[in-house]
Amino acid sequence: MANSDVQLQPAVQDLLNQVAKFFPGDVQVQIIGDLKSGYLRHDQVQTMQDGQHLFVQLSDITDPDFLASHELLHILMTLRGFPQVYFPLTTGDDQLDEQLRYVGTDLFDTVAHFVVYAEQRQHGLINKTVEEDVVKGVRQTITPEQGHVDAEMITRLVTVLDAFVFLGDHFDQYRYLFDHDFPIATQAAEQLYQLLTEKPTTSPFAMRRNVVKLFRAFDQQLQRWELPALHLNEFAMVTSVFSKRQLGLQVKQVFKLYYSELRNHATGKRAYVGFTISDDQNSLVMDGPVGEKVSTEHIQALYQKTVQELFDELHIPYLER
């Protein structure tokens, strides 16, 4: 249940109760500060787990219902079997790894927000005031452009794209602000938004498809700006969503396996990475024998297994559709 100092709307309390049904422990919403900034950002709420206790912690009280419901919906998506994003690889450069994880997580969450924001609107938790406060939050997150591409463009693009997803049909009511302060990012974000809305994000499979599509399109935009690509299709691992038939196929029919130059973050060893043939996205990471000759033999042996056998052996989570 919620702490006594948090007065949640019935719709938010209902979401809290839904999370409590799925989570095998105690779930609470906590306010951990009395700051009321007057704007809304995703970093004003976080989830902490301590054993059998799950705490949704609000560090800002501008709109507790919006912030708490947003986080609870993300948790519900995880508990109900939507894909997750993982970062099991390392480039060997801690600062680069951190940037890739940060941007990769934000882009992944942006796709999840098609589900989250729609649910919040359905529950009456997004109104004109919330929209205005989120737009204020955008302007607190990124600085106005100076007429050229600079080091902040990646953050601007991620932030403005999420604003497109949040505002949806209402974006034009605020477009003058975005066009005035962030014209380059807004133009690029709108193209990415149009790409993501070609097919709706309404199922785990559709979410994975749009995440993979966004990772690739985001790199293409960075290259148009002559910025280095992030290669999140390789660096980030996204939960696979298989049909029953795919689980029974041989690994070689579904995946391309490579002995990567990147290393397994947990073990420090060069990693074997499996890319799904249909979308060329990193879907499994594992250790194996070292050396080109033995690695080739190892991959050939893995190719003969069924997809289900390999994933079960490696204890890599996957979803069925």
Tab-separated table of C-alpha atoms in Angstrom:
chain	number	residue	atom	x	y	z
A	1	MET	CA	0.000	0.000	0.000
A	2	ALA	CA	0.987	3.650	-0.289
A	3	ASN	CA	2.595	5.578	2.524
A	4	SER	CA	0.233	7.711	4.586
A	5	ASP	CA	1.779	10.929	3.275
A	6	VAL	CA	0.869	10.088	-0.327
A	7	GLN	CA	-2.708	10.828	-1.314
A	8	LEU	CA	-3.162	9.034	-4.618
A	9	GLN	CA	-6.129	9.304	-6.955
A	10	PRO	CA	-8.262	6.130	-7.129
A	11	ALA	CA	-6.934	5.404	-10.645
A	12	VAL	CA	-3.346	5.448	-9.351
A	13	GLN	CA	-4.250	3.386	-6.296
A	14	ASP	CA	-5.785	0.854	-8.691
A	15	LEU	CA	-2.509	0.647	-10.639
A	16	LEU	CA	-0.642	0.182	-7.356
A	17	ASN	CA	-2.977	-2.678	-6.456
A	18	GLN	CA	-2.410	-4.278	-9.871
A	19	VAL	CA	1.363	-4.178	-9.372
A	20	ALA	CA	0.894	-5.682	-5.889
A	21	LYS	CA	-1.006	-8.634	-7.426
A	22	PHE	CA	1.915	-9.454	-9.742
A	23	PHE	CA	4.778	-8.656	-7.368
A	24	PRO	CA	5.403	-11.253	-4.620
A	25	GLY	CA	5.955	-8.738	-1.851
A	26	ASP	CA	5.119	-5.290	-0.531
A	27	VAL	CA	4.736	-2.359	-2.955
A	28	GLN	CA	4.766	1.235	-1.724
A	29	VAL	CA	4.768	4.742	-3.169
A	30	GLN	CA	6.994	7.081	-1.167
A	31	ILE	CA	7.675	10.804	-1.282
A	32	ILE	CA	11.353	11.349	-0.458
A	33	GLY	CA	11.455	15.150	-0.678
A	34	ASP	CA	9.244	18.224	-0.600
A	35	LEU	CA	10.534	19.871	-3.801
A	36	LYS	CA	7.789	21.246	-6.046
A	37	SER	CA	9.657	22.365	-9.160
A	38	GLY	CA	6.628	23.198	-11.319
A	39	TYR	CA	7.773	20.942	-14.160
A	40	LEU	CA	7.698	17.182	-14.835
A	41	ARG	CA	10.576	14.897	-15.849
A	42	HIS	CA	11.141	11.154	-15.724
A	43	ASP	CA	14.082	11.516	-13.340
A	44	GLN	CA	11.733	12.757	-10.586
A	45	VAL	CA	10.654	9.176	-9.863
A	46	GLN	CA	12.573	5.936	-9.428
A	47	THR	CA	11.945	2.360	-8.353
A	48	MET	CA	14.052	0.760	-5.629
A	49	GLN	CA	13.836	-2.899	-4.632
A	50	ASP	CA	14.939	-4.158	-1.245
A	51	GLY	CA	14.313	-7.888	-1.051
A	52	GLN	CA	10.551	-8.404	-1.039
A	53	HIS	CA	9.881	-4.653	-0.914
A	54	LEU	CA	9.338	-2.473	-3.993
A	55	PHE	CA	9.459	1.287	-3.462
A	56	VAL	CA	8.288	3.827	-6.051
A	57	GLN	CA	10.046	6.962	-4.820
A	58	LEU	CA	9.026	10.509	-5.817
A	59	SER	CA	11.621	13.257	-5.364
A	60	ASP	CA	9.245	15.988	-6.628
A	61	ILE	CA	5.611	16.697	-5.679
A	62	THR	CA	4.611	18.798	-8.690
A	63	ASP	CA	2.202	15.983	-9.690
A	64	PRO	CA	2.523	12.782	-7.616
A	65	ASP	CA	-0.323	11.056	-9.502
A	66	PHE	CA	1.310	11.514	-12.899
A	67	LEU	CA	4.769	10.489	-11.700
A	68	ALA	CA	3.638	7.500	-9.638
A	69	SER	CA	1.281	6.167	-12.325
A	70	HIS	CA	4.001	6.534	-14.954
A	71	GLU	CA	6.443	4.420	-12.953
A	72	LEU	CA	3.798	1.881	-11.949
A	73	LEU	CA	2.842	1.357	-15.597
A	74	HIS	CA	6.477	0.717	-16.531
A	75	ILE	CA	6.637	-1.868	-13.738
A	76	LEU	CA	3.373	-3.464	-14.897
A	77	MET	CA	4.710	-3.782	-18.453
A	78	THR	CA	7.736	-5.654	-17.104
A	79	LEU	CA	5.631	-7.904	-14.872
A	80	ARG	CA	3.138	-8.641	-17.669
A	81	GLY	CA	5.790	-9.827	-20.105
A	82	PHE	CA	6.861	-6.952	-22.319
A	83	PRO	CA	10.438	-6.994	-23.674
A	84	GLN	CA	13.321	-5.595	-21.660
A	85	VAL	CA	16.629	-4.086	-22.737
A	86	TYR	CA	19.926	-5.361	-21.348
A	87	PHE	CA	23.525	-4.240	-21.679
A	88	PRO	CA	25.682	-7.354	-21.176
A	89	LEU	CA	28.557	-6.138	-23.379
A	90	THR	CA	31.365	-3.661	-22.803
A	91	THR	CA	33.439	-1.632	-25.228
A	92	GLY	CA	36.238	-1.441	-22.646
A	93	ASP	CA	35.572	2.284	-22.199
A	94	ASP	CA	33.460	2.875	-19.073
A	95	GLN	CA	32.413	6.379	-20.111
A	96	LEU	CA	31.285	5.209	-23.561
A	97	ASP	CA	29.475	2.228	-22.040
A	98	GLU	CA	27.589	4.580	-19.710
A	99	GLN	CA	26.528	6.850	-22.576
A	100	LEU	CA	25.345	3.881	-24.653
A	101	ARG	CA	23.354	2.466	-21.738
A	102	TYR	CA	21.824	5.886	-21.013
A	103	VAL	CA	20.717	6.577	-24.595
A	104	GLY	CA	19.704	2.953	-25.218
A	105	THR	CA	17.494	2.911	-22.123
A	106	ASP	CA	15.911	6.267	-23.006
A	107	LEU	CA	15.111	5.143	-26.555
A	108	PHE	CA	13.713	1.843	-25.283
A	109	ASP	CA	11.539	3.729	-22.760
A	110	THR	CA	10.342	6.108	-25.476
A	111	VAL	CA	8.842	3.157	-27.356
A	112	ALA	CA	7.342	1.816	-24.108
A	113	HIS	CA	5.771	5.244	-23.606
A	114	PHE	CA	3.353	4.600	-26.467
A	115	VAL	CA	1.731	2.157	-24.027
A	116	VAL	CA	2.380	4.104	-20.799
A	117	TYR	CA	1.114	7.513	-21.947
A	118	ALA	CA	-1.962	5.980	-23.609
A	119	GLU	CA	-2.854	4.250	-20.331
A	120	GLN	CA	-2.300	7.452	-18.355
A	121	ARG	CA	-4.586	9.375	-20.683
A	122	GLN	CA	-7.193	6.631	-20.469
A	123	HIS	CA	-7.139	6.947	-16.680
A	124	GLY	CA	-7.513	10.755	-16.862
A	125	LEU	CA	-4.010	11.365	-15.499
A	126	ILE	CA	-2.852	13.637	-18.326
A	127	ASN	CA	-4.578	16.983	-18.772
A	128	LYS	CA	-3.616	20.410	-20.075
A	129	THR	CA	-1.695	21.294	-16.895
A	130	VAL	CA	0.315	18.049	-17.043
A	131	GLU	CA	1.113	18.679	-20.708
A	132	GLU	CA	2.348	22.190	-19.922
A	133	ASP	CA	4.462	20.892	-17.020
A	134	VAL	CA	6.023	18.168	-19.187
A	135	VAL	CA	6.885	20.757	-21.867
A	136	LYS	CA	8.465	22.897	-19.109
A	137	GLY	CA	10.426	19.784	-18.133
A	138	VAL	CA	11.731	19.476	-21.700
A	139	ARG	CA	13.046	23.023	-21.529
A	140	GLN	CA	14.698	22.233	-18.181
A	141	THR	CA	16.417	19.197	-19.717
A	142	ILE	CA	17.881	20.621	-22.930
A	143	THR	CA	19.217	24.036	-23.954
A	144	PRO	CA	18.076	25.913	-27.070
A	145	GLU	CA	19.973	25.163	-30.273
A	146	GLN	CA	22.507	27.630	-31.614
A	147	GLY	CA	21.759	27.019	-35.301
A	148	HIS	CA	24.103	24.048	-35.741
A	149	VAL	CA	24.639	20.470	-34.599
A	150	ASP	CA	26.563	20.342	-31.308
A	151	ALA	CA	27.422	17.889	-28.520
A	152	GLU	CA	23.925	18.146	-26.996
A	153	MET	CA	22.066	17.025	-30.141
A	154	ILE	CA	21.730	13.397	-29.047
A	155	THR	CA	20.055	14.432	-25.792
A	156	ARG	CA	17.851	16.934	-27.643
A	157	LEU	CA	16.753	14.316	-30.167
A	158	VAL	CA	15.889	11.749	-27.485
A	159	THR	CA	14.026	14.351	-25.398
A	160	VAL	CA	12.033	15.885	-28.256
A	161	LEU	CA	11.125	12.461	-29.657
A	162	ASP	CA	9.673	11.491	-26.286
A	163	ALA	CA	7.708	14.769	-26.288
A	164	PHE	CA	6.198	13.748	-29.640
A	165	VAL	CA	5.120	10.418	-28.124
A	166	PHE	CA	3.748	12.146	-25.018
A	167	LEU	CA	1.834	14.916	-26.788
A	168	GLY	CA	0.679	12.864	-29.779
A	169	ASP	CA	-2.150	14.688	-31.540
A	170	HIS	CA	-1.630	17.677	-29.216
A	171	PHE	CA	1.945	18.337	-30.355
A	172	ASP	CA	0.903	21.114	-32.743
A	173	GLN	CA	-0.427	23.116	-29.776
A	174	TYR	CA	3.184	23.410	-28.558
A	175	ARG	CA	5.002	23.205	-31.872
A	176	TYR	CA	5.944	26.896	-31.881
A	177	LEU	CA	8.036	26.337	-28.727
A	178	PHE	CA	9.863	23.348	-30.202
A	179	ASP	CA	10.372	24.978	-33.600
A	180	HIS	CA	11.705	28.116	-31.929
A	181	ASP	CA	14.139	26.502	-29.462
A	182	PHE	CA	14.943	23.129	-31.067
A	183	PRO	CA	14.264	23.343	-34.826
A	184	ILE	CA	16.937	20.839	-35.930
A	185	ALA	CA	16.056	18.245	-33.280
A	186	THR	CA	12.314	18.721	-33.832
A	187	GLN	CA	12.549	18.081	-37.567
A	188	ALA	CA	14.572	14.904	-36.991
A	189	ALA	CA	12.377	13.737	-34.088
A	190	GLU	CA	9.238	14.145	-36.180
A	191	GLN	CA	10.663	11.825	-38.845
A	192	LEU	CA	11.491	9.216	-36.200
A	193	TYR	CA	8.023	9.614	-34.672
A	194	GLN	CA	6.385	9.051	-38.049
A	195	LEU	CA	8.480	5.908	-38.492
A	196	LEU	CA	7.409	4.588	-35.078
A	197	THR	CA	3.731	5.271	-35.695
A	198	GLU	CA	3.619	3.358	-39.003
A	199	LYS	CA	2.631	0.313	-36.921
A	200	PRO	CA	1.181	0.608	-33.406
A	201	THR	CA	3.039	-0.469	-30.266
A	202	THR	CA	0.285	-2.636	-28.831
A	203	SER	CA	1.957	-5.968	-28.021
A	204	PRO	CA	5.328	-7.312	-26.816
A	205	PHE	CA	6.230	-8.315	-30.380
A	206	ALA	CA	5.279	-4.880	-31.761
A	207	MET	CA	7.267	-3.163	-29.032
A	208	ARG	CA	10.415	-5.147	-29.809
A	209	ARG	CA	9.986	-4.442	-33.525
A	210	ASN	CA	9.724	-0.695	-32.950
A	211	VAL	CA	12.671	-0.614	-30.514
A	212	VAL	CA	14.898	-2.342	-33.070
A	213	LYS	CA	13.645	-0.012	-35.794
A	214	LEU	CA	14.324	3.054	-33.626
A	215	PHE	CA	17.880	1.978	-32.736
A	216	ARG	CA	18.687	1.689	-36.444
A	217	ALA	CA	16.928	4.901	-37.531
A	218	PHE	CA	18.542	6.846	-34.678
A	219	ASP	CA	22.004	5.866	-35.956
A	220	GLN	CA	21.047	6.907	-39.474
A	221	GLN	CA	20.047	10.340	-38.163
A	222	LEU	CA	23.308	10.721	-36.234
A	223	GLN	CA	25.246	9.885	-39.382
A	224	ARG	CA	23.295	12.527	-41.321
A	225	TRP	CA	24.481	14.963	-38.667
A	226	GLU	CA	28.023	13.574	-39.077
A	227	LEU	CA	27.998	12.310	-35.485
A	228	PRO	CA	29.288	8.834	-34.539
A	229	ALA	CA	26.699	6.040	-34.674
A	230	LEU	CA	25.867	4.304	-31.388
A	231	HIS	CA	25.419	0.763	-32.792
A	232	LEU	CA	22.735	-0.102	-30.244
A	233	ASN	CA	21.540	-2.939	-32.492
A	234	GLU	CA	24.808	-4.611	-31.511
A	235	PHE	CA	25.547	-3.192	-28.049
A	236	ALA	CA	22.063	-3.549	-26.502
A	237	MET	CA	20.350	-6.921	-26.094
A	238	VAL	CA	16.561	-6.890	-26.451
A	239	THR	CA	14.302	-9.685	-25.194
A	240	SER	CA	13.354	-12.054	-28.018
A	241	VAL	CA	9.672	-12.690	-28.782
A	242	PHE	CA	9.228	-16.112	-30.420
A	243	SER	CA	6.325	-17.990	-31.912
A	244	LYS	CA	5.899	-21.634	-30.854
A	245	ARG	CA	7.195	-22.652	-34.275
A	246	GLN	CA	10.367	-20.539	-33.954
A	247	LEU	CA	11.231	-22.146	-30.604
A	248	GLY	CA	11.371	-25.532	-32.338
A	249	LEU	CA	13.575	-24.377	-35.221
A	250	GLN	CA	17.320	-24.917	-35.287
A	251	VAL	CA	19.391	-21.970	-34.049
A	252	LYS	CA	20.905	-21.538	-37.531
A	253	GLN	CA	17.428	-20.867	-38.954
A	254	VAL	CA	16.756	-17.966	-36.564
A	255	PHE	CA	20.149	-16.518	-35.556
A	256	LYS	CA	23.536	-15.533	-36.882
A	257	LEU	CA	26.196	-16.173	-34.235
A	258	TYR	CA	29.451	-14.216	-34.090
A	259	TYR	CA	32.605	-14.302	-32.005
A	260	SER	CA	32.521	-10.602	-31.152
A	261	GLU	CA	35.306	-8.082	-30.586
A	262	LEU	CA	33.231	-6.794	-27.647
A	263	ARG	CA	33.521	-8.422	-24.248
A	264	ASN	CA	31.027	-9.850	-21.813
A	265	HIS	CA	30.715	-7.174	-19.129
A	266	ALA	CA	30.232	-9.773	-16.373
A	267	THR	CA	33.209	-12.001	-17.199
A	268	GLY	CA	35.582	-9.791	-19.200
A	269	LYS	CA	35.845	-12.474	-21.894
A	270	ARG	CA	35.266	-11.930	-25.611
A	271	ALA	CA	31.593	-12.606	-26.157
A	272	TYR	CA	29.621	-14.739	-28.548
A	273	VAL	CA	26.690	-12.643	-29.778
A	274	GLY	CA	23.565	-13.909	-31.521
A	275	PHE	CA	21.730	-11.613	-33.947
A	276	THR	CA	18.176	-12.440	-35.000
A	277	ILE	CA	18.218	-12.980	-38.764
A	278	SER	CA	14.881	-11.217	-39.258
A	279	ASP	CA	15.949	-7.878	-37.727
A	280	ASP	CA	19.733	-8.107	-37.108
A	281	GLN	CA	19.333	-7.238	-33.413
A	282	ASN	CA	21.520	-8.574	-30.595
A	283	SER	CA	19.312	-11.143	-28.857
A	284	LEU	CA	21.717	-13.329	-26.908
A	285	VAL	CA	25.186	-12.989	-25.381
A	286	MET	CA	27.294	-15.825	-23.976
A	287	ASP	CA	30.824	-16.952	-23.241
A	288	GLY	CA	32.524	-19.810	-25.039
A	289	PRO	CA	35.888	-21.236	-26.044
A	290	VAL	CA	38.617	-18.763	-26.966
A	291	GLY	CA	40.329	-18.761	-30.369
A	292	GLU	CA	39.160	-18.525	-33.956
A	293	LYS	CA	39.281	-22.264	-34.826
A	294	VAL	CA	37.531	-23.532	-31.708
A	295	SER	CA	35.037	-20.655	-31.851
A	296	THR	CA	34.010	-21.693	-35.371
A	297	GLU	CA	33.507	-25.289	-34.204
A	298	HIS	CA	31.590	-24.076	-31.150
A	299	ILE	CA	29.249	-21.948	-33.260
A	300	GLN	CA	28.588	-24.858	-35.645
A	301	ALA	CA	27.626	-27.042	-32.664
A	302	LEU	CA	25.302	-24.334	-31.310
A	303	TYR	CA	23.619	-23.989	-34.713
A	304	GLN	CA	22.362	-27.591	-34.458
A	305	LYS	CA	20.408	-26.997	-31.246
A	306	THR	CA	16.808	-25.796	-31.229
A	307	VAL	CA	16.186	-22.199	-30.210
A	308	GLN	CA	14.395	-23.324	-27.058
A	309	GLU	CA	17.255	-25.670	-26.092
A	310	LEU	CA	19.848	-22.917	-26.431
A	311	PHE	CA	17.892	-20.251	-24.551
A	312	ASP	CA	16.974	-22.670	-21.762
A	313	GLU	CA	20.599	-23.842	-21.442
A	314	LEU	CA	21.844	-20.245	-21.210
A	315	HIS	CA	18.969	-19.154	-18.911
A	316	ILE	CA	18.288	-16.199	-21.238
A	317	PRO	CA	14.706	-14.914	-20.839
A	318	TYR	CA	12.425	-14.845	-23.876
A	319	LEU	CA	8.747	-14.222	-24.579
A	320	GLU	CA	6.213	-16.289	-26.531
A	321	ARG	CA	3.584	-14.832	-28.834
